[in-house]
Tab-separated table of C-alpha atoms in Angstrom:
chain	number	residue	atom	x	y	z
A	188	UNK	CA	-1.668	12.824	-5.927
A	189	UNK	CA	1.392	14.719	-6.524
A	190	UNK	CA	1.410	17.912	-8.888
A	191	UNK	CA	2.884	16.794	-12.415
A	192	UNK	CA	4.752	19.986	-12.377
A	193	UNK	CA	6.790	19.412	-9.089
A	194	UNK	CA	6.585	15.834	-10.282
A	195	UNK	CA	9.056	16.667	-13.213
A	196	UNK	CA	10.976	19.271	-11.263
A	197	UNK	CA	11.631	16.840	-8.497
A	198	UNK	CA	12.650	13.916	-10.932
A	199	UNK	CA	14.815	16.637	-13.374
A	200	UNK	CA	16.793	17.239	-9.226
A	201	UNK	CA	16.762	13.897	-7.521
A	202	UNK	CA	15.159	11.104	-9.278
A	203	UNK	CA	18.202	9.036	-8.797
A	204	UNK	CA	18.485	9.003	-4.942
A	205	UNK	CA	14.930	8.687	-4.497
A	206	UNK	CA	14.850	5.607	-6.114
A	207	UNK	CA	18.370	4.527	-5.456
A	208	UNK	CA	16.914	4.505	-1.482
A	209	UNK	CA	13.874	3.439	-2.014
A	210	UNK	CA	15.611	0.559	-3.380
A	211	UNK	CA	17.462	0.077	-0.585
A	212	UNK	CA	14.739	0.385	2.137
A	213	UNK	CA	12.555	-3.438	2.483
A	214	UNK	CA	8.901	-3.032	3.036
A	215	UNK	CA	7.061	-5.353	4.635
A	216	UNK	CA	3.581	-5.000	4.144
A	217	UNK	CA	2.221	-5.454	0.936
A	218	UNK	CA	0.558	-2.043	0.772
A	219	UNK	CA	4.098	-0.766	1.469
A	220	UNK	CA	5.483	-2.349	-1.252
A	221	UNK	CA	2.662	-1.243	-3.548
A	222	UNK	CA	3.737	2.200	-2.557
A	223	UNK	CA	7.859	1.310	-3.261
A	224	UNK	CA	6.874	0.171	-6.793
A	225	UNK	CA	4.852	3.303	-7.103
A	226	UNK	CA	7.386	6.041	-6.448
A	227	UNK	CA	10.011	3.675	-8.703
A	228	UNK	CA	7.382	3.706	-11.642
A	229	UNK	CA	7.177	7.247	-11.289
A	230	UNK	CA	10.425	8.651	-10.659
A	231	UNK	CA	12.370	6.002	-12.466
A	232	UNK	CA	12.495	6.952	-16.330
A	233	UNK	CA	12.795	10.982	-14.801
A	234	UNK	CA	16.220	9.724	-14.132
A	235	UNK	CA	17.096	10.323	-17.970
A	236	UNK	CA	15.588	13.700	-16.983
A	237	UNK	CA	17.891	14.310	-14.624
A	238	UNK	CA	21.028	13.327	-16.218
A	239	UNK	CA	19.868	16.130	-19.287
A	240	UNK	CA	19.457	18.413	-16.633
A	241	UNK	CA	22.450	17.953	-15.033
A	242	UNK	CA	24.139	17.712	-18.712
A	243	UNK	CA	22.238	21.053	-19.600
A	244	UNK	CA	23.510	23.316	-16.505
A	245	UNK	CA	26.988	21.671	-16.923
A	246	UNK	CA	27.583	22.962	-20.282
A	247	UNK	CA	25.908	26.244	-19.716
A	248	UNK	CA	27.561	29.602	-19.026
A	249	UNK	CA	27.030	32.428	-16.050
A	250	UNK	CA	25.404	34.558	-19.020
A	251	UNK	CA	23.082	31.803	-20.401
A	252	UNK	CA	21.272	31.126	-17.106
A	253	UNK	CA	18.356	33.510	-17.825
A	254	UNK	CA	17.972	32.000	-20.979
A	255	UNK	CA	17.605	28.566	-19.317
A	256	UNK	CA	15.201	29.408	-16.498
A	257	UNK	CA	12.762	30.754	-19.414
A	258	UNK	CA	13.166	27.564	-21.544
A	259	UNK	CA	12.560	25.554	-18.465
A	260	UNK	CA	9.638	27.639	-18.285
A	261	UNK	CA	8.746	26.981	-21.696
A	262	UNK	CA	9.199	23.201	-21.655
A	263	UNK	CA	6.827	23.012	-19.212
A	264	UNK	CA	4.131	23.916	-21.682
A	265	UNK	CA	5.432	21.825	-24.242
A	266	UNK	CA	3.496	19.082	-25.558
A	267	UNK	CA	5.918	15.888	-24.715
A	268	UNK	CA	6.076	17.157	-21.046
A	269	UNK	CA	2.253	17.364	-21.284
A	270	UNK	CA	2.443	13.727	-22.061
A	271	UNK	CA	4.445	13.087	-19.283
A	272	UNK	CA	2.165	14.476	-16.849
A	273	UNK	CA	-0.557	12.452	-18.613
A	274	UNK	CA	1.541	8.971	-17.752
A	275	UNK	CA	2.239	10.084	-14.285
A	276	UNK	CA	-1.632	10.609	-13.657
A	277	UNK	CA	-2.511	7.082	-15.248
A	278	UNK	CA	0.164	5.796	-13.071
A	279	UNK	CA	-1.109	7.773	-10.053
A	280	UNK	CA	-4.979	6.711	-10.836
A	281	UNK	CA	-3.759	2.984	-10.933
A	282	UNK	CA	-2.253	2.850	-7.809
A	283	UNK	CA	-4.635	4.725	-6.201
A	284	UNK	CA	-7.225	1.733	-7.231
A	285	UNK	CA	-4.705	-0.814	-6.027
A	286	UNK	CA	-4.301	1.110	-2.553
A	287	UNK	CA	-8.202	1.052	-2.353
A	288	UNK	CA	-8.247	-2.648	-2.927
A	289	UNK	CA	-5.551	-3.222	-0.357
A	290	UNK	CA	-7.281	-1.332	2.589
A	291	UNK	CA	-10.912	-2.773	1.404
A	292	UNK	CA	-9.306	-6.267	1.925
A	293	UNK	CA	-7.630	-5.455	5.385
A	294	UNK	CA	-10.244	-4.179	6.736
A	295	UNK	CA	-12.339	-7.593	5.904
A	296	UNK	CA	-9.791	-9.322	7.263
A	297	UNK	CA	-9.311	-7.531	10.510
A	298	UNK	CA	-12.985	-7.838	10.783
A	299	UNK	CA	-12.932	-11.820	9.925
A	300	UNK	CA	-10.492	-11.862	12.658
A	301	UNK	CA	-12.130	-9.377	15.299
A	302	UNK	CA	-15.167	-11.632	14.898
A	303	UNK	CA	-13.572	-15.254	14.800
A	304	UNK	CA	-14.664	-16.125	10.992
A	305	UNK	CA	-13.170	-18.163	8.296
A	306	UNK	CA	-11.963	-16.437	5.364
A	307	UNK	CA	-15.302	-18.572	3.561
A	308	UNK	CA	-18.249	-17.917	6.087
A	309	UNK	CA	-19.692	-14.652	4.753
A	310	UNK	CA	-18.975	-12.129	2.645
A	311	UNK	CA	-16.651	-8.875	3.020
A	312	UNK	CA	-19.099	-6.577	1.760
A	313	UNK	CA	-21.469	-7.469	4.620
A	314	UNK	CA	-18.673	-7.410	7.507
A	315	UNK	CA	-17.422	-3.535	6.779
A	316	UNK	CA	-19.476	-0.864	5.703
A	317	UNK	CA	-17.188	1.298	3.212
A	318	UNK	CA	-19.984	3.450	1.545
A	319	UNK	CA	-19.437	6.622	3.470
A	320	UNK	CA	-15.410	6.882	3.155
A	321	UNK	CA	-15.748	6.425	-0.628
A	322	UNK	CA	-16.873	10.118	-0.706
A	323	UNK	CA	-13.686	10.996	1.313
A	324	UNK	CA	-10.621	8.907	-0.299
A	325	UNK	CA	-8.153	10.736	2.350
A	326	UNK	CA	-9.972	9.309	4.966
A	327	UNK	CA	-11.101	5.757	3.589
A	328	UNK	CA	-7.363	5.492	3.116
A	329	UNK	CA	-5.271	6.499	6.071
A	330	UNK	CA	-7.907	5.275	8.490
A	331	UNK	CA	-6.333	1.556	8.220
């Protein structure tokens, strides 16, 4: 999971490429896609960030630039930002779920089809053994 506090910073900086080319880049898997709709959920309301970023540094003068670095600073301990963070773990958390279902399911599947079985002649929990990679998510994940 990404750090809320980069999270913001990143969004309040770029929030509009990222998903303006995430967009723009087709997925074909469905795990992929998962992952597109993700990073748009996330970074896709910091693009109102952004633009009052960019509309905050615009306006600003040479001589107030201290003054915004420590408000930046500031925000970050503000309530509403704390909030923020808050959504972007829920969000986070709930795809992280989704992505568990996803590889739990293609890894039945691959064994269905390793060992010649219809989708309806046993069940998944008896063809893969998941129990140890549930203790280490990094691994039960990128090990598909």
């Amino acid at each position: 999971f990404l750090n809320p506090v980069a999270l913001v910073f990143v969004g309040s900086v770029a929030a509009f490429p990222i998903v303006l080319f995430n967009m723009l880049t087709p997925m074909r898997t469905e795990r992929a896609r998962l992952a597109q709709g993700y990073v748009n959920m996330m970074y896709g309301p910091l693009i109102l960030s952004q633009i009052g970023t960019l509309a905050v540094v615009w306006s600003s003068t040479f001589w107030e630039t201290p003054k915004l670095y420590f408000l930046t600073l500031g925000l970050m301990l503000n309530v509403p930002v704390m909030l923020i963070w808050c959504g972007c773990l829920l969000c986070a958390s709930r795809y992280g779920r989704y992505d568990m279902m996803h590889v739990e399911q293609q890894r039945a599947a691959r064994a269905r089809q390793a060992l010649k079985l219809t989708p309806d002649s046993e069940k998944d929990a008896d063809l893969v053994d998941l129990t140890e990679d549930l203790q280490r998510h990094a691994e039960y994940l990128y090990s598909v």
